[in-house]
Coordinates of C-alpha atoms in Angstrom, one line a residue:
M20 CA 10.6 7.1 -2.4
A21 CA 12.1 3.6 -2.3
T22 CA 13.1 2.5 -5.5
A23 CA 14.2 -1.5 -4.9
A24 CA 11.3 -1.9 -2.2
H25 CA 10.6 -5.8 -3.4
T26 CA 14.3 -6.6 -2.6
I27 CA 14.1 -5.6 1.2
L28 CA 13.3 -9.0 2.1
A29 CA 13.2 -11.6 -0.7
P30 CA 16.3 -10.0 -2.6
A31 CA 15.6 -13.3 -5.5
V32 CA 12.1 -12.3 -5.4
Q33 CA 11.0 -10.3 -8.8
T34 CA 8.1 -8.0 -7.7
A35 CA 6.6 -9.0 -11.1
D36 CA 6.5 -12.9 -9.8
C37 CA 4.5 -12.0 -6.8
I38 CA 2.2 -10.1 -8.5
T39 CA -0.3 -11.7 -10.5
V40 CA -4.3 -11.2 -11.0
P41 CA -6.5 -14.2 -10.9
Q42 CA -8.3 -15.7 -14.2
P43 CA -11.6 -13.9 -14.2
A44 CA -10.2 -10.9 -12.6
N45 CA -13.3 -10.6 -9.7
D46 CA -13.8 -8.8 -6.1
T47 CA -11.9 -12.1 -4.6
A48 CA -8.5 -11.1 -5.8
P49 CA -6.2 -11.0 -3.8
C50 CA -5.3 -7.7 -1.5
W51 CA -1.8 -5.9 -1.8
T52 CA -1.8 -6.8 1.9
T53 CA -1.8 -10.7 1.6
D54 CA 1.7 -10.4 -0.5
R55 CA 4.4 -12.0 1.9
R56 CA 6.2 -9.0 2.1
A57 CA 3.7 -6.7 3.1
R58 CA 2.6 -8.9 5.4
A59 CA 6.3 -9.0 6.9
I60 CA 6.5 -5.4 7.2
L61 CA 2.8 -5.3 9.1
A62 CA 4.1 -7.5 11.7
S63 CA 7.0 -5.6 12.6
M64 CA 5.1 -2.6 12.5
A65 CA 2.8 -4.4 15.3
T66 CA 6.3 -4.0 17.4
Q67 CA 7.6 -1.5 16.3
P68 CA 5.3 1.8 14.8
P69 CA 6.8 4.0 12.2
A70 CA 7.6 7.0 12.9
G71 CA 4.9 10.1 11.6
Q72 CA 4.8 13.5 10.6
W73 CA 2.2 16.4 10.1
N74 CA 1.6 17.9 6.6
R75 CA 0.5 21.0 5.9
T76 CA -0.3 22.3 2.5
R77 CA -1.9 25.4 0.9
Y78 CA -3.8 26.2 -1.3
G79 CA -4.5 29.9 -1.8
Y80 CA -6.8 30.3 1.3
D81 CA -7.4 27.0 2.1
R82 CA -5.2 24.9 4.1
E83 CA -4.7 21.4 4.5
E84 CA -3.4 19.9 7.8
F85 CA -3.2 15.8 7.2
W86 CA -1.0 13.1 9.6
S87 CA 1.3 10.8 7.4
F88 CA 3.4 7.7 8.7
V89 CA 6.9 8.0 7.4
G90 CA 10.1 6.0 6.8
F91 CA 11.5 3.3 4.7
R92 CA 9.2 0.4 5.8
V93 CA 6.0 3.1 4.8
E94 CA 7.8 3.3 1.5
C95 CA 8.1 0.0 1.2
L96 CA 4.5 -0.6 1.6
E97 CA 3.6 2.1 -1.0
A98 CA 5.6 0.3 -3.5
I99 CA 4.0 -2.8 -3.0
R100 CA 0.5 -1.3 -2.9
S101 CA 1.7 0.3 -6.2
A102 CA 2.6 -2.4 -7.7
Y103 CA -0.3 -4.5 -7.3
G104 CA -2.3 -1.1 -8.7
H105 CA 0.0 -1.4 -12.1
A106 CA -0.5 -5.1 -12.2
A107 CA -4.8 -4.8 -12.1
L108 CA -4.4 -1.7 -14.3
L109 CA -2.5 -3.6 -16.8
H110 CA -4.8 -6.4 -16.7
M111 CA -7.6 -4.1 -17.8
D112 CA -5.5 -2.5 -20.4
H113 CA -5.3 -5.8 -22.0
T114 CA -8.2 -8.1 -21.4
G115 CA -10.8 -4.8 -20.8
E116 CA -12.2 -6.9 -17.5
S117 CA -12.0 -3.9 -14.7
E118 CA -12.9 -5.7 -11.7
A119 CA -9.2 -6.1 -10.9
F120 CA -8.9 -2.7 -10.7
H121 CA -11.5 -1.4 -9.2
A122 CA -11.0 -4.1 -6.2
F123 CA -7.4 -2.8 -6.1
C124 CA -9.4 0.6 -5.7
R125 CA -11.6 -0.2 -3.4
S126 CA -8.4 -2.0 -0.9
V127 CA -7.5 -0.5 2.4
T128 CA -4.5 2.5 1.8
V129 CA -1.1 2.0 3.7
T130 CA -2.3 4.2 5.9
A131 CA -5.2 2.7 7.1
A132 CA -3.6 -0.5 7.2
I133 CA -0.7 0.5 9.2
D134 CA -3.1 2.2 11.9
G135 CA -5.1 -1.0 11.7
I136 CA -1.6 -3.0 13.0
I137 CA -1.6 -0.4 15.3
A138 CA -4.6 -0.4 16.9
T139 CA -4.8 -4.3 17.0
A140 CA -1.5 -4.5 18.5
G141 CA -3.0 -2.0 21.3
Q142 CA -5.8 -4.5 22.0
E143 CA -3.8 -7.3 22.3
G144 CA -1.2 -5.7 24.5

């Protein structure tokens, strides 16, 4: 996993500077996909989609197979999304307002965001 994903596009910007939870927190809280770093990475995926792999897990007699995207850009998006979730969780712990955290939980996943970008790029081309 990338440990400093937030530095790939803007090394001088710290993650905490880019992640703020509005006061009061509500469902209009910014989604992680509005972050300029995430937008830049997602835009690059429109022209060069990331690689993917099939994952297989086994639990006793059950078997699960799922597709996931892999690579540094995907890890960067996961780190950005996790940072937003962490900020929303801290906000909930400090203020008791859970709306921002619930909005984060309902936000798009990294895989769904990448799928949407690839689908949109395919329709335009």
